[in-house]
Amino acid sequence: MSVTSEVSLDGKQLTIAIKGRFDFGSHQHFREAYERFYKVPDAYTVDLKEATYLDSSALGMLLLLRDHAGGDDSQVTLINCSPDVRKILAISNFDKLFDIN
């Protein structure tokens, strides 16, 4: 499991990439990926292209990111979701809380 983050040159977009299992073991690394920046970006992207597993704690971490980003006014996009991950997100109604591409 690895979590990497990259901020855009203008500092307005933060992309967090998940590789491997996205579960409770990722919690600290995931939080550090977005909390370590002094200036809060305007938009967040979570790239799940290489995520092999997602559980309920991962869903909770996504909600924490959404709260950190501004709650209902936040702009958090989930990209490159596998069909299985999309199904989990849809069952959990996360398609109503996040932009999923």
XYZ file of N, CA, C and O in Angstrom:
404
model
N 0.839 -1.170 0.000
C 0.000 0.000 0.000
C 0.884 1.234 0.000
O 1.869 1.301 0.710
N 0.506 2.198 -0.834
C 1.187 3.477 -0.784
C 0.203 4.592 -1.118
O -0.760 4.390 -1.853
N 0.468 5.733 -0.531
C -0.333 6.930 -0.771
C 0.645 8.020 -1.166
O 1.590 8.317 -0.425
N 0.449 8.602 -2.330
C 1.291 9.708 -2.760
C 0.401 10.910 -3.055
O -0.769 10.756 -3.397
N 0.973 12.088 -2.902
C 0.204 13.295 -3.212
C 1.075 14.261 -3.990
O 2.296 14.302 -3.819
N 0.411 15.023 -4.838
C 1.106 15.995 -5.673
C 0.205 17.214 -5.827
O -0.977 17.088 -6.164
N 0.762 18.372 -5.556
C 0.009 19.612 -5.686
C 0.359 20.253 -7.029
O 1.489 20.139 -7.507
N -0.635 20.880 -7.659
C -0.400 21.549 -8.935
C 0.539 22.734 -8.741
O 0.723 23.229 -7.623
N 1.123 23.193 -9.823
C 2.075 24.300 -9.746
C 1.461 25.562 -9.148
O 2.135 26.309 -8.444
N 0.184 25.806 -9.421
C -0.471 26.997 -8.869
C -0.995 26.774 -7.449
O -1.524 27.684 -6.827
N -0.868 25.559 -6.929
C -1.278 25.257 -5.562
C -2.769 25.104 -5.362
O -3.240 24.984 -4.238
N -3.536 25.048 -6.435
C -5.000 24.999 -6.312
C -5.585 23.593 -6.385
O -6.727 23.392 -6.025
N -4.793 22.636 -6.848
C -5.279 21.269 -7.036
C -4.336 20.284 -6.367
O -3.134 20.310 -6.621
N -4.883 19.414 -5.526
C -4.099 18.359 -4.891
C -4.604 17.016 -5.397
O -5.813 16.746 -5.337
N -3.693 16.203 -5.900
C -4.041 14.860 -6.359
C -3.414 13.845 -5.417
O -2.214 13.899 -5.148
N -4.234 12.946 -4.918
C -3.794 11.881 -4.023
C -3.995 10.558 -4.758
O -5.112 10.273 -5.206
N -2.933 9.786 -4.901
C -3.011 8.498 -5.587
C -2.876 7.371 -4.567
O -1.989 7.391 -3.713
N -3.774 6.407 -4.676
C -3.778 5.239 -3.790
C -3.309 4.038 -4.598
O -3.817 3.774 -5.685
N -2.361 3.306 -4.037
C -1.866 2.095 -4.696
C -1.972 0.936 -3.701
O -1.504 1.042 -2.574
N -2.638 -0.126 -4.125
C -2.796 -1.285 -3.254
C -4.077 -1.207 -2.443
O -5.078 -0.650 -2.884
N -4.022 -1.736 -1.240
C -5.198 -1.789 -0.361
C -5.472 -0.414 0.253
O -4.576 0.185 0.816
N -6.711 0.039 0.124
C -7.149 1.286 0.748
C -8.025 0.879 1.930
O -9.207 0.642 1.801
N -7.379 0.755 3.091
C -8.071 0.299 4.294
C -7.506 1.040 5.501
O -6.761 2.010 5.344
N -7.835 0.606 6.692
C -7.424 1.333 7.893
C -5.911 1.493 7.993
O -5.424 2.478 8.544
N -5.164 0.576 7.453
C -3.714 0.681 7.455
C -3.206 1.898 6.690
O -2.070 2.327 6.876
N -4.032 2.461 5.850
C -3.672 3.642 5.048
C -4.010 4.948 5.748
O -3.663 6.022 5.243
N -4.704 4.871 6.875
C -5.280 6.059 7.506
C -4.266 7.183 7.727
O -4.479 8.316 7.286
N -3.180 6.906 8.391
C -2.207 7.954 8.719
C -1.576 8.556 7.464
O -1.456 9.768 7.339
N -1.207 7.695 6.520
C -0.595 8.174 5.280
C -1.577 9.018 4.467
O -1.193 10.028 3.869
N -2.837 8.594 4.447
C -3.854 9.337 3.690
C -4.070 10.725 4.299
O -4.111 11.721 3.580
N -4.190 10.791 5.628
C -4.365 12.100 6.282
C -3.176 13.013 6.031
O -3.338 14.191 5.743
N -1.977 12.469 6.151
C -0.778 13.273 5.914
C -0.723 13.784 4.478
O -0.190 14.863 4.227
N -1.293 13.032 3.542
C -1.257 13.413 2.133
C -1.975 14.741 1.882
O -1.601 15.478 0.978
N -2.999 15.053 2.684
C -3.699 16.326 2.468
C -3.525 17.326 3.603
O -3.738 18.520 3.407
N -3.109 16.905 4.774
C -2.965 17.845 5.894
C -1.599 18.523 5.941
O -1.429 19.504 6.641
N -0.649 18.042 5.195
C 0.711 18.573 5.291
C 0.911 19.891 4.552
O 1.953 20.515 4.672
N -0.078 20.336 3.813
C 0.055 21.565 3.045
C -0.449 22.758 3.851
O -1.530 22.724 4.429
N 0.358 23.807 3.864
C 0.017 25.019 4.614
C -1.226 25.683 4.015
O -2.136 26.072 4.726
N -1.243 25.817 2.707
C -2.378 26.439 2.022
C -3.325 25.337 1.571
O -2.913 24.371 0.935
N -4.590 25.483 1.902
C -5.579 24.478 1.521
C -5.914 24.659 0.039
O -6.297 25.747 -0.388
N -5.752 23.600 -0.768
C -6.078 23.684 -2.193
C -7.576 23.926 -2.417
O -8.402 23.654 -1.541
N -7.918 24.409 -3.597
C -9.326 24.637 -3.949
C -10.033 23.336 -4.310
O -11.241 23.213 -4.123
N -9.287 22.382 -4.860
C -9.888 21.140 -5.333
C -8.969 19.961 -5.028
O -7.747 20.103 -4.970
N -9.603 18.818 -4.837
C -8.891 17.582 -4.523
C -9.310 16.499 -5.514
O -10.487 16.400 -5.867
N -8.351 15.683 -5.905
C -8.628 14.529 -6.745
C -8.014 13.315 -6.066
O -6.861 13.355 -5.651
N -8.802 12.263 -5.942
C -8.298 11.003 -5.400
C -8.286 10.005 -6.554
O -9.338 9.665 -7.109
N -7.088 9.577 -6.932
C -6.904 8.650 -8.048
C -6.879 7.221 -7.507
O -5.964 6.839 -6.782
N -7.893 6.459 -7.866
C -8.030 5.085 -7.368
C -7.649 4.055 -8.431
O -8.007 2.880 -8.319
N -6.903 4.484 -9.449
C -6.532 3.606 -10.557
C -5.836 2.339 -10.087
O -6.101 1.252 -10.586
N -4.938 2.461 -9.108
C -4.164 1.300 -8.660
C -4.631 0.768 -7.307
O -3.932 -0.026 -6.690
N -5.809 1.194 -6.869
C -6.368 0.660 -5.621
C -6.912 -0.738 -5.899
O -7.695 -0.934 -6.823
N -6.474 -1.686 -5.101
C -6.898 -3.072 -5.314
C -8.014 -3.487 -4.364
O -8.645 -4.516 -4.564
N -8.257 -2.682 -3.342
C -9.230 -3.046 -2.315
C -9.675 -1.769 -1.621
O -8.870 -0.849 -1.443
N -10.940 -1.700 -1.257
C -11.492 -0.541 -0.565
C -12.498 -1.051 0.461
O -13.348 -1.873 0.119
N -12.377 -0.611 1.716
C -13.321 -1.072 2.730
C -14.021 0.116 3.379
O -13.854 1.264 2.959
N -14.794 -0.148 4.433
C -15.578 0.910 5.077
C -14.697 1.978 5.718
O -15.072 3.154 5.760
N -13.516 1.620 6.186
C -12.638 2.642 6.760
C -12.138 3.586 5.659
O -11.942 4.781 5.897
N -11.952 3.087 4.448
C -11.571 3.940 3.324
C -12.691 4.935 3.025
O -12.430 6.109 2.744
N -13.926 4.474 3.096
C -15.061 5.380 2.896
C -15.052 6.475 3.962
O -15.277 7.652 3.659
N -14.752 6.099 5.190
C -14.658 7.084 6.265
C -13.540 8.084 6.025
O -13.689 9.282 6.280
N -12.412 7.612 5.499
C -11.295 8.516 5.198
C -11.670 9.497 4.096
O -11.283 10.674 4.139
N -12.432 9.045 3.119
C -12.889 9.949 2.060
C -13.815 11.021 2.629
O -13.760 12.186 2.229
N -14.642 10.636 3.591
C -15.525 11.619 4.244
C -14.716 12.632 5.048
O -15.040 13.825 5.063
N -13.660 12.181 5.707
C -12.787 13.110 6.441
C -12.113 14.090 5.494
O -11.988 15.284 5.807
N -11.679 13.602 4.340
C -11.092 14.492 3.340
C -12.123 15.521 2.886
O -11.823 16.703 2.783
N -13.342 15.064 2.645
C -14.415 15.975 2.219
C -14.652 17.058 3.269
O -14.793 18.241 2.944
N -14.689 16.684 4.538
C -14.850 17.662 5.619
C -13.683 18.642 5.646
O -13.879 19.846 5.782
N -12.471 18.135 5.519
C -11.272 18.981 5.510
C -11.327 19.979 4.348
O -10.910 21.128 4.488
N -11.854 19.531 3.224
C -11.908 20.356 2.013
C -13.043 21.386 2.039
O -13.099 22.235 1.166
N -13.927 21.294 3.010
C -15.005 22.278 3.098
C -16.405 21.710 3.153
O -17.383 22.450 3.011
N -16.552 20.410 3.336
C -17.873 19.805 3.475
C -18.704 19.915 2.200
O -18.240 19.592 1.119
N -19.934 20.417 2.337
C -20.836 20.507 1.192
C -20.299 21.416 0.095
O -20.664 21.272 -1.067
N -19.450 22.358 0.457
C -18.887 23.290 -0.527
C -17.582 22.791 -1.133
O -16.941 23.506 -1.902
N -17.174 21.590 -0.785
C -15.881 21.077 -1.241
C -15.955 20.588 -2.682
O -17.029 20.283 -3.207
N -14.803 20.528 -3.285
C -14.672 19.984 -4.631
C -13.695 18.819 -4.555
O -12.484 18.989 -4.619
N -14.250 17.616 -4.370
C -13.446 16.397 -4.279
C -13.914 15.451 -5.383
O -15.101 15.123 -5.455
N -12.990 15.032 -6.219
C -13.306 14.152 -7.342
C -12.564 12.835 -7.169
O -11.384 12.824 -6.824
N -13.269 11.738 -7.403
C -12.682 10.401 -7.373
C -12.550 9.946 -8.816
O -13.540 9.961 -9.565
N -11.331 9.574 -9.225
C -11.115 9.202 -10.621
C -10.557 7.790 -10.740
O -10.022 7.239 -9.786
N -10.706 7.251 -11.942
C -10.152 5.938 -12.298
C -10.638 4.821 -11.385
O -9.863 3.941 -10.983
N -11.915 4.841 -11.064
C -12.496 3.810 -10.191
C -12.796 2.554 -10.999
O -13.393 2.622 -12.073
N -12.403 1.416 -10.473
C -12.734 0.145 -11.113
C -14.242 -0.086 -10.981
O -14.903 0.539 -10.145
N -14.804 -0.993 -11.772
C -16.240 -1.290 -11.640
C -16.631 -1.719 -10.223
O -17.687 -1.333 -9.723
N -15.770 -2.504 -9.564
C -16.074 -2.942 -8.200
C -16.099 -1.764 -7.229
O -16.972 -1.673 -6.357
N -15.131 -0.858 -7.369
C -15.088 0.315 -6.492
C -16.289 1.210 -6.765
O -16.928 1.720 -5.837
N -16.652 1.399 -8.033
C -17.828 2.208 -8.382
C -19.088 1.643 -7.718
O -19.929 2.384 -7.243
N -19.185 0.309 -7.714
C -20.355 -0.346 -7.119
C -20.415 -0.053 -5.616
O -21.468 0.281 -5.081
N -19.280 -0.169 -4.934
C -19.220 0.125 -3.497
C -19.614 1.580 -3.240
O -20.394 1.880 -2.333
N -19.082 2.501 -4.049
C -19.384 3.918 -3.877
C -20.867 4.202 -4.133
O -21.486 5.003 -3.419
N -21.448 3.549 -5.130
C -22.867 3.753 -5.437
C -23.759 3.202 -4.327
O -24.719 3.867 -3.909
N -23.444 2.019 -3.831
C -24.229 1.423 -2.742
C -24.180 2.307 -1.502
O -25.162 2.432 -0.775
N -23.035 2.964 -1.285
C -22.852 3.835 -0.121
C -23.356 5.257 -0.364
O -23.182 6.122 0.495
N -23.948 5.509 -1.537
C -24.447 6.832 -1.929
C -23.349 7.891 -1.994
O -23.632 9.081 -1.879
N -22.118 7.471 -2.187
C -21.018 8.430 -2.302
C -21.085 9.194 -3.614
O -20.482 10.249 -3.744
N -21.840 8.670 -4.591
C -22.014 9.394 -5.847
C -22.804 10.681 -5.650
O -22.783 11.565 -6.494
N -23.438 10.816 -4.500
C -24.164 12.052 -4.164
C -23.275 13.045 -3.421
O -23.581 14.223 -3.326
N -22.151 12.574 -2.876
C -21.246 13.419 -2.093
C -19.990 13.805 -2.862
O -19.350 14.805 -2.530
N -19.607 13.006 -3.847
C -18.362 13.220 -4.583
C -18.641 13.190 -6.082
O -19.568 12.520 -6.532
N -17.801 13.883 -6.844
C -17.792 13.719 -8.294
C -16.999 12.450 -8.562
O -15.865 12.325 -8.108
N -17.576 11.525 -9.299
C -16.906 10.266 -9.604
C -16.746 10.152 -11.107
O -17.725 10.157 -11.841
N -15.499 10.106 -11.534
C -15.191 10.017 -12.979
C -14.425 8.744 -13.275
O -13.764 8.200 -12.490
